[in-house]
CSV table of C-alpha atoms and ligand atoms in Angstrom, one decimal:
chain,number,residue,atom,x,y,z
N,1,MET,CA,0.0,0.0,0.0
N,2,ALA,CA,1.3,3.4,-0.8
N,3,ILE,CA,1.6,6.2,1.7
N,4,ASP,CA,-0.9,8.6,0.1
N,5,THR,CA,-3.7,6.1,0.8
N,6,LEU,CA,-3.3,6.6,4.5
N,7,ASN,CA,-3.2,9.8,6.5
N,8,MET,CA,-0.1,10.4,8.6
N,9,HIS,CA,-1.9,9.9,11.8
N,10,GLU,CA,-3.3,6.5,10.9
N,11,LEU,CA,0.1,5.5,9.5
N,12,ALA,CA,1.9,6.4,12.7
N,13,ARG,CA,-0.8,4.5,14.7
N,14,ARG,CA,-0.2,1.3,12.7
N,15,VAL,CA,3.6,1.6,12.9
N,16,SER,CA,3.3,2.1,16.6
N,17,SER,CA,1.0,-0.9,17.1
N,18,VAL,CA,3.3,-3.2,15.1
N,19,SER,CA,6.4,-2.0,17.0
N,20,HIS,CA,4.7,-2.9,20.3
N,21,ALA,CA,3.8,-6.4,18.8
N,22,LEU,CA,7.4,-6.9,17.8
N,23,ALA,CA,9.0,-5.4,20.9
N,24,GLU,CA,9.7,-8.7,22.6
N,25,GLN,CA,11.3,-10.2,19.5
N,26,GLN,CA,13.4,-7.1,19.0
N,27,THR,CA,14.6,-7.3,22.6
N,28,ARG,CA,15.5,-10.9,22.2
N,29,PHE,CA,17.5,-10.1,19.1
N,30,LEU,CA,19.4,-7.4,21.0
N,31,ALA,CA,20.1,-9.8,23.9
N,32,ASP,CA,21.5,-12.4,21.4
N,33,LEU,CA,23.7,-9.8,19.8
N,34,ILE,CA,25.1,-8.6,23.2
N,35,SER,CA,25.9,-12.2,24.2
N,36,ILE,CA,28.0,-12.7,21.0
N,37,ARG,CA,31.5,-11.3,21.4
N,38,SER,CA,32.3,-9.2,18.4
N,39,TYR,CA,35.5,-7.2,18.8
N,40,THR,CA,36.7,-5.3,15.6
N,41,GLY,CA,37.8,-7.8,12.9
N,42,GLU,CA,36.1,-10.7,14.8
N,43,GLU,CA,32.5,-9.9,13.9
N,44,ARG,CA,31.6,-13.1,12.0
N,45,PRO,CA,29.3,-14.8,14.6
N,46,ALA,CA,27.4,-11.5,15.2
N,47,VAL,CA,27.2,-11.0,11.4
N,48,ASP,CA,25.7,-14.5,11.0
N,49,ARG,CA,23.2,-13.8,13.8
N,50,THR,CA,22.2,-10.5,12.0
N,51,LEU,CA,21.8,-12.3,8.6
N,52,GLU,CA,19.5,-14.8,10.3
N,53,GLU,CA,17.4,-12.0,11.8
N,54,LEU,CA,17.3,-10.1,8.4
N,55,ARG,CA,15.9,-13.3,6.9
N,56,ARG,CA,13.4,-13.8,9.7
N,57,ILE,CA,11.9,-10.4,9.3
N,58,GLY,CA,11.3,-10.9,5.6
N,59,CYS,CA,14.1,-9.1,3.7
N,60,GLU,CA,13.9,-9.9,0.0
N,61,GLU,CA,17.6,-10.3,-0.3
N,62,VAL,CA,20.1,-11.0,2.5
N,63,TRP,CA,23.9,-11.3,2.0
N,64,MET,CA,27.4,-10.7,3.4
N,65,ASP,CA,29.5,-8.4,1.4
N,66,SER,CA,33.3,-8.7,0.8
N,67,ALA,CA,34.2,-6.7,3.9
N,68,GLY,CA,31.9,-9.0,5.9
N,69,ASN,CA,29.1,-6.6,6.6
N,70,ALA,CA,25.6,-8.1,7.1
N,71,LEU,CA,23.1,-6.7,4.6
N,72,GLY,CA,19.4,-7.0,3.9
N,73,ARG,CA,17.3,-5.4,1.2
N,74,ILE,CA,13.6,-4.4,1.1
N,75,GLY,CA,12.0,-3.0,-2.1
N,76,HIS,CA,13.6,-2.0,-5.4
N,77,GLY,CA,12.6,1.6,-5.8
N,78,SER,CA,14.9,4.3,-7.3
N,79,ARG,CA,16.0,6.0,-4.1
N,80,VAL,CA,18.5,3.8,-2.3
N,81,ILE,CA,18.5,4.4,1.5
N,82,LEU,CA,21.2,2.7,3.7
N,83,TYR,CA,20.7,2.1,7.4
N,84,ASP,CA,24.1,1.6,9.0
N,85,ALA,CA,24.8,0.4,12.6
N,86,HIS,CA,28.0,-1.4,13.5
N,87,LEU,CA,28.2,-4.8,15.1
N,88,ASP,CA,31.8,-4.5,16.5
N,89,THR,CA,32.4,-3.3,20.0
N,90,ASN,CA,35.4,-1.9,21.8
N,91,GLN,CA,37.3,-4.2,24.1
N,92,VAL,CA,36.4,-4.5,27.8
N,93,ALA,CA,39.2,-2.9,29.8
N,94,ASP,CA,38.3,-4.3,33.1
N,95,ALA,CA,35.3,-6.7,33.5
N,96,SER,CA,35.4,-6.3,37.3
N,97,GLU,CA,34.1,-2.7,36.9
N,98,TRP,CA,30.9,-4.0,35.3
N,99,PRO,CA,27.7,-4.6,37.4
N,100,SER,CA,27.2,-7.9,35.5
N,101,PRO,CA,29.5,-9.8,33.0
N,102,PRO,CA,29.8,-7.6,29.8
N,103,LEU,CA,28.5,-10.4,27.5
N,104,GLN,CA,25.5,-11.3,29.7
N,105,PRO,CA,22.5,-9.3,28.6
N,106,THR,CA,20.7,-8.1,31.7
N,107,ILE,CA,17.5,-6.2,32.0
N,108,ASP,CA,17.2,-3.5,34.7
N,109,PRO,CA,13.4,-3.4,35.2
N,110,ALA,CA,13.5,-0.2,37.2
N,111,ARG,CA,15.0,1.7,34.2
N,112,ASN,CA,13.5,-0.5,31.5
N,113,ALA,CA,17.0,-0.8,30.1
N,114,MET,CA,19.1,-3.7,28.7
N,115,HIS,CA,22.7,-3.7,29.9
N,116,GLY,CA,25.6,-5.4,28.2
N,117,LEU,CA,28.7,-4.7,26.0
N,118,GLY,CA,27.8,-2.8,22.9
N,119,ALA,CA,24.2,-2.0,24.0
N,120,SER,CA,24.8,1.7,23.5
N,121,ASP,CA,27.4,1.4,20.8
N,122,CYS,CA,26.0,0.1,18.6
N,123,LYS,CA,24.0,-3.1,19.0
N,124,GLY,CA,21.0,-1.1,20.2
N,125,GLY,CA,21.2,0.6,16.8
N,126,VAL,CA,21.4,-2.6,14.9
N,127,ALA,CA,18.3,-3.9,16.7
N,128,ALA,CA,16.6,-0.5,15.9
N,129,ILE,CA,17.3,-0.6,12.2
N,130,VAL,CA,16.5,-4.2,11.7
N,131,TYR,CA,13.2,-3.9,13.5
N,132,GLY,CA,12.4,-0.7,11.5
N,133,ALA,CA,12.7,-2.8,8.4
N,134,ALA,CA,10.6,-5.5,10.2
N,135,ILE,CA,7.7,-3.1,10.8
N,136,LEU,CA,7.9,-1.8,7.3
N,137,LYS,CA,7.7,-5.4,6.0
N,138,ALA,CA,4.9,-6.4,8.4
N,139,LEU,CA,2.8,-3.5,7.3
N,140,GLU,CA,3.6,-4.1,3.6
N,141,LEU,CA,4.5,-0.4,3.2
N,142,SER,CA,6.1,0.4,0.0
N,143,GLY,CA,7.3,3.4,-2.1
N,144,ASP,CA,9.9,4.4,-4.7
N,145,PHE,CA,12.7,3.4,-2.4
N,146,THR,CA,15.2,0.5,-1.9
N,147,LEU,CA,16.0,0.0,1.8
N,148,LEU,CA,19.3,-1.5,2.7
N,149,VAL,CA,19.9,-2.5,6.3
N,150,MET,CA,23.6,-3.0,7.3
N,151,GLY,CA,25.1,-4.6,10.4
N,152,ALA,CA,28.5,-3.0,9.8
N,153,THR,CA,32.0,-4.2,10.7
N,154,LEU,CA,35.3,-2.5,11.7
N,155,GLU,CA,33.8,0.8,13.0
N,156,GLU,CA,35.6,1.0,16.3
N,157,ASP,CA,39.1,0.8,14.9
N,158,ALA,CA,38.6,2.2,11.4
N,159,GLU,CA,35.3,3.9,11.0
N,160,GLY,CA,34.0,4.2,7.4
N,161,PHE,CA,36.4,1.6,6.1
N,162,ALA,CA,33.8,-1.2,5.8
N,163,LEU,CA,31.3,1.2,4.3
N,164,ARG,CA,33.9,2.4,1.8
N,165,SER,CA,34.4,-1.2,0.8
N,166,LEU,CA,30.7,-1.7,0.3
N,167,VAL,CA,30.5,1.3,-2.0
N,168,GLU,CA,33.9,1.2,-3.9
N,169,ARG,CA,34.6,-2.5,-3.9
N,170,ASP,CA,31.2,-4.0,-4.1
N,171,GLY,CA,29.6,-1.1,-6.1
N,172,VAL,CA,26.6,-0.6,-3.8
N,173,ARG,CA,26.2,3.3,-3.6
N,174,PRO,CA,23.3,4.5,-1.6
N,175,ASP,CA,21.7,8.0,-2.2
N,176,ALA,CA,21.4,8.6,1.6
N,177,VAL,CA,22.7,7.0,4.7
N,178,LEU,CA,21.3,6.9,8.2
N,179,LEU,CA,23.5,6.1,11.1
N,180,ALA,CA,22.0,4.5,14.3
N,181,GLU,CA,24.7,5.6,16.7
N,182,ALA,CA,23.9,7.3,20.0
N,183,THR,CA,21.6,10.3,19.6
N,184,ASP,CA,19.0,9.7,22.3
N,185,LEU,CA,16.3,9.8,19.7
N,186,SER,CA,17.4,13.3,18.4
N,187,LEU,CA,19.0,14.1,15.0
N,188,ARG,CA,22.7,14.5,14.3
N,189,ARG,CA,23.8,16.2,11.1
N,190,GLY,CA,27.6,16.1,11.3
N,191,GLN,CA,30.7,15.2,13.2
N,192,ARG,CA,34.2,16.4,13.7
N,193,GLY,CA,36.9,14.6,11.9
N,194,ARG,CA,40.1,13.0,13.1
N,195,CYS,CA,43.5,12.3,11.7
N,196,GLU,CA,46.6,10.6,13.1
N,197,VAL,CA,49.9,12.2,12.4
N,198,ARG,CA,53.4,10.8,13.1
N,199,VAL,CA,56.2,13.2,13.7
N,200,ARG,CA,59.7,12.0,13.7
N,201,THR,CA,63.1,13.4,14.5
N,202,ARG,CA,66.4,11.9,13.4
N,203,GLY,CA,69.7,12.0,15.4
N,204,GLN,CA,72.8,9.9,15.3
N,205,ALA,CA,73.4,6.9,17.5
N,206,ALA,CA,76.5,6.8,19.8
N,207,HIS,CA,77.4,4.9,23.0
N,208,ALA,CA,75.7,6.6,25.9
N,209,SER,CA,79.1,6.9,27.6
N,210,GLN,CA,80.2,9.3,24.9
N,211,PRO,CA,77.0,11.3,24.0
N,212,GLN,CA,79.1,14.0,22.4
N,213,MET,CA,79.8,11.6,19.5
N,214,GLY,CA,76.1,11.4,18.6
N,215,GLU,CA,73.0,13.4,18.3
N,216,ASN,CA,70.0,12.8,20.6
N,217,ALA,CA,66.7,12.5,18.7
N,218,ILE,CA,64.7,12.7,22.0
N,219,LEU,CA,66.2,16.0,22.8
N,220,LYS,CA,65.5,17.2,19.3
N,221,MET,CA,61.9,16.2,19.9
N,222,LEU,CA,61.4,18.5,22.9
N,223,PRO,CA,60.8,21.8,21.0
N,224,VAL,CA,58.8,19.8,18.5
N,225,VAL,CA,56.3,18.6,21.1
N,226,SER,CA,56.0,22.2,22.5
N,227,ALA,CA,55.4,23.5,18.9
N,228,LEU,CA,52.7,20.9,18.3
N,229,GLU,CA,51.0,21.8,21.6
N,230,ALA,CA,51.2,25.5,20.8
N,231,MET,CA,49.3,25.0,17.5
N,232,ASN,CA,46.1,24.4,19.5
N,233,ALA,CA,45.5,28.1,20.0
N,234,SER,CA,45.3,28.8,16.3
N,235,LEU,CA,43.7,25.7,14.7
N,236,PRO,CA,40.7,26.2,12.4
N,237,ALA,CA,37.5,26.9,14.2
N,238,HIS,CA,33.8,26.3,13.2
N,239,PRO,CA,30.7,28.0,14.5
N,240,LEU,CA,29.0,24.6,15.4
N,241,PHE,CA,32.0,22.5,16.3
N,242,GLY,CA,34.2,25.0,17.9
N,243,ARG,CA,38.0,24.8,17.5
N,244,GLY,CA,39.8,21.6,16.4
N,245,ASN,CA,42.4,20.3,18.8
N,246,GLN,CA,45.5,18.1,18.7
N,247,VAL,CA,47.1,16.1,21.5
N,248,VAL,CA,50.5,14.3,21.5
N,249,THR,CA,49.4,10.9,22.6
N,250,MET,CA,52.4,8.5,22.3
N,251,ILE,CA,56.2,8.7,22.1
N,252,GLU,CA,58.6,6.1,20.9
N,253,GLY,CA,62.3,5.6,20.3
N,254,PRO,CA,64.8,2.8,20.0
N,255,HIS,CA,64.7,0.2,22.8
N,256,THR,CA,68.3,0.5,23.8
N,257,PRO,CA,68.9,2.0,27.2
N,258,ASN,CA,72.6,2.5,26.7
N,259,SER,CA,72.7,4.3,23.3
N,260,VAL,CA,72.1,7.9,22.2
N,261,PRO,CA,68.7,7.5,20.4
N,262,SER,CA,69.0,7.9,16.7
N,263,TRP,CA,65.3,8.5,16.2
N,264,CYS,CA,62.2,9.6,18.1
N,265,GLU,CA,58.6,9.6,17.0
N,266,VAL,CA,55.4,11.1,18.5
N,267,THR,CA,51.9,10.3,17.5
N,268,VAL,CA,49.5,13.2,17.3
N,269,ASP,CA,45.7,12.8,17.6
N,270,ARG,CA,44.2,15.6,15.7
N,271,ARG,CA,40.4,16.5,15.7
N,272,MET,CA,39.3,18.5,12.7
N,273,VAL,CA,36.3,20.7,11.8
N,274,PRO,CA,34.5,20.2,8.5
N,275,GLY,CA,36.5,21.6,5.6
N,276,GLU,CA,39.9,20.5,6.8
N,277,THR,CA,41.6,17.9,4.7
N,278,MET,CA,44.6,15.6,5.2
N,279,GLN,CA,46.6,18.0,3.1
N,280,THR,CA,45.7,21.1,5.1
N,281,VAL,CA,46.3,19.2,8.4
N,282,LEU,CA,49.7,18.0,7.2
N,283,GLU,CA,50.7,21.3,5.8
N,284,GLY,CA,50.0,23.1,9.1
N,285,ILE,CA,51.9,20.6,11.1
N,286,ARG,CA,54.9,20.6,8.7
N,287,ARG,CA,55.0,24.4,8.9
N,288,ALA,CA,55.5,24.0,12.6
N,289,VAL,CA,57.9,21.1,12.8
N,290,GLU,CA,60.0,21.2,9.7
N,291,PRO,CA,62.0,24.3,10.8
N,292,LEU,CA,62.9,22.1,13.9
N,293,ASP,CA,64.2,19.4,11.6
N,294,ALA,CA,61.3,17.0,12.1
N,295,ALA,CA,59.2,15.2,9.5
N,296,ALA,CA,55.4,14.6,9.6
N,297,ALA,CA,53.3,11.9,7.9
N,298,VAL,CA,49.9,10.3,8.1
N,299,PRO,CA,50.4,6.6,8.8
N,300,ASP,CA,48.3,3.8,7.3
N,301,GLN,CA,45.7,2.2,9.6
N,302,PRO,CA,46.1,-1.6,9.4
N,303,VAL,CA,42.7,-3.1,8.8
N,304,LEU,CA,41.9,-6.9,8.4
N,305,THR,CA,38.3,-7.9,7.9
N,306,HIS,CA,36.9,-11.1,9.4
N,307,THR,CA,36.6,-12.3,5.8
N,308,GLY,CA,40.4,-12.0,5.4
N,309,LEU,CA,40.4,-8.9,3.2
N,310,ARG,CA,43.1,-6.2,3.9
N,311,LEU,CA,41.7,-2.7,3.8
N,312,ASP,CA,44.7,-0.7,5.1
N,313,GLY,CA,44.4,3.0,4.4
N,314,PRO,CA,45.4,6.4,5.7
N,315,SER,CA,44.4,7.1,9.3
N,316,TYR,CA,42.3,10.0,8.2
N,317,TYR,CA,38.6,10.5,8.9
N,318,PRO,CA,37.2,13.8,7.6
N,319,GLY,CA,34.4,15.6,9.4
N,320,TRP,CA,31.1,16.5,7.7
N,321,LEU,CA,28.0,18.7,8.1
N,322,LEU,CA,24.6,18.3,6.4
N,323,GLU,CA,22.8,21.6,5.5
N,324,GLU,CA,20.1,22.4,8.1
N,325,ASP,CA,17.3,22.4,5.5
N,326,HIS,CA,18.3,19.2,3.8
N,327,PRO,CA,15.4,16.9,2.9
N,328,LEU,CA,16.9,14.1,5.1
N,329,ILE,CA,16.5,16.4,8.1
N,330,GLN,CA,13.1,17.4,7.1
N,331,ALA,CA,12.1,13.7,6.8
N,332,GLY,CA,13.6,13.0,10.2
N,333,GLN,CA,11.7,15.8,11.8
N,334,ALA,CA,8.5,14.8,10.1
N,335,ALA,CA,8.9,11.2,11.3
N,336,CYS,CA,9.5,12.3,14.9
N,337,GLY,CA,6.6,14.7,14.7
N,338,ALA,CA,4.2,12.0,13.5
N,339,LEU,CA,5.4,9.3,15.9
N,340,PHE,CA,6.3,11.2,19.0
N,341,GLY,CA,4.4,14.5,18.7
N,342,GLU,CA,7.5,16.6,19.0
N,343,ARG,CA,10.3,18.2,17.1
N,344,PRO,CA,13.6,16.4,17.7
N,345,ALA,CA,16.7,18.3,18.8
N,346,LEU,CA,19.2,18.7,16.0
N,347,GLY,CA,22.9,18.6,16.8
N,348,VAL,CA,26.3,17.3,15.8
N,349,TRP,CA,28.5,14.4,17.2
N,350,ARG,CA,31.8,15.1,18.8
N,351,PHE,CA,33.0,11.6,18.1
N,352,SER,CA,33.6,10.0,14.7
N,353,THR,CA,31.2,7.6,12.8
N,354,ASP,CA,30.9,5.7,9.6
N,355,GLY,CA,29.6,9.1,8.3
N,356,THR,CA,33.3,10.1,7.8
N,357,TYR,CA,33.2,8.0,4.7
N,358,SER,CA,29.6,8.4,3.5
N,359,ALA,CA,29.4,12.1,4.0
N,360,GLY,CA,33.0,13.1,4.6
N,361,ALA,CA,34.6,11.3,1.7
N,362,ALA,CA,31.9,10.1,-0.7
N,363,GLY,CA,29.6,13.2,-0.4
N,364,ILE,CA,26.5,11.0,0.3
N,365,PRO,CA,23.9,12.9,2.4
N,366,THR,CA,24.0,11.3,5.9
N,367,LEU,CA,21.9,11.7,9.1
N,368,GLY,CA,22.2,10.3,12.6
N,369,PHE,CA,19.4,8.9,14.7
N,370,GLY,CA,19.7,6.3,17.3
N,371,PRO,CA,18.1,5.1,20.6
N,372,GLU,CA,21.3,4.9,22.5
N,373,GLU,CA,22.6,7.6,25.0
N,374,GLU,CA,26.1,9.0,24.6
N,375,GLN,CA,26.7,8.9,28.4
N,376,TYR,CA,26.8,5.1,28.4
N,377,VAL,CA,29.0,4.6,25.3
N,378,HIS,CA,32.3,2.8,26.2
N,379,THR,CA,31.5,2.7,29.9
N,380,ALA,CA,30.8,-0.2,32.4
N,381,GLN,CA,27.2,1.1,32.5
N,382,ASP,CA,26.7,0.3,28.9
N,383,GLN,CA,22.9,0.0,28.3
N,384,VAL,CA,20.0,1.1,26.1
N,385,ASN,CA,16.5,1.9,27.1
N,386,LEU,CA,14.0,-0.6,25.7
N,387,GLU,CA,11.3,1.9,25.1
N,388,LYS,CA,13.7,4.1,23.2
N,389,LEU,CA,14.8,1.0,21.2
N,390,ARG,CA,11.2,0.4,20.2
N,391,LYS,CA,10.6,4.0,19.3
N,392,ALA,CA,13.8,4.1,17.2
N,393,ALA,CA,12.4,1.1,15.2
N,394,GLU,CA,9.2,3.1,14.5
N,395,PHE,CA,11.3,6.0,13.2
N,396,TYR,CA,13.2,3.7,10.9
N,397,ALA,CA,9.9,2.2,9.7
N,398,LEU,CA,8.4,5.5,8.8
N,399,PHE,CA,11.5,7.3,7.5
N,400,PRO,CA,11.7,5.9,3.9
N,401,LEU,CA,8.0,6.9,3.3
N,402,LEU,CA,8.7,10.5,4.3
N,403,TYR,CA,12.0,11.0,2.5
N,404,GLN,CA,11.4,13.1,-0.6
N,405,PRO,CA,14.6,14.5,-2.0
A,1,LIG,ZN1,29.7,3.4,17.5
């Protein structure tokens, strides 16, 4: 049935009624995902479980792409909309900090929340997009769209790399991307970018008993570190994102305690505002460090998919910002209005997402909406509210019908 045969109120009522009917099944799916360990590059069992659920909810085509993402398709209309939520989680630092074991899904009845590793980043998002598709399918709603639902891989270590592979290697290019990362049911239209830069000084080795015979690369690094830190005051700024920043996060040298070090390398974590590129970042840093006889480069991020594919690439993740009046945002606002009776807040993320590829590199309009709350991401209190999880699925069911680019 097409959307114009129903008025919006009736449509929202039907979506809500089905989301309630499917809520228990959705919660079970999330619990299963949490109980499956899926560190970056080891997502296969979680991918298999997602493929099984995509089949169960009635996707017309279900497959794993070459980078090992789980994909399901509904419809075959001209507008291709991709829902992306990642299956990999960060690693648990100290399981003893957790109220219950990280891989044991636990419901807190007082807060109606499910706890467990990845609940807020991003398995709650996966359960939201898969059940958005389930509602759409159950109501047999259709339109001139193709909906792709993706349980993505590799996001924690190399955000955007698995999505790049889907687009550039497998040739699946969506017209719009929605990211189900933490937004607490509000809309996000951009993110800061990040880039890793390695800065190296060279000296000359000599025995530490005769330091005058050599040149100490660590001592040469001292003014370089100061210069990198001093750059913070004048990095590019943006009205929404504020000023970028950079932090010297690691320092390395030869592992010989009794030699004058012949090299020293620091790692810089740089956070960028939209508009900055790898070239502008490198040029700025080179201007500061080359007069001090240091060299700067962006290293390759090593990336190995669970399918055995190497996707190594520059450790560069551009920021992005969608125009405030873009049809994606209008559709998101209309969906929230129809379902929840209110206009959602519209903001930006401080952290990086797969949008760094879709919007930052490939120029595909991208919007964020998810049930998870940022305060629980990467913490021992990792959780997602089950009512928000159900509501996010409603949003994802209605969205394709309202998106009119
Ligand atoms: Zn995430």
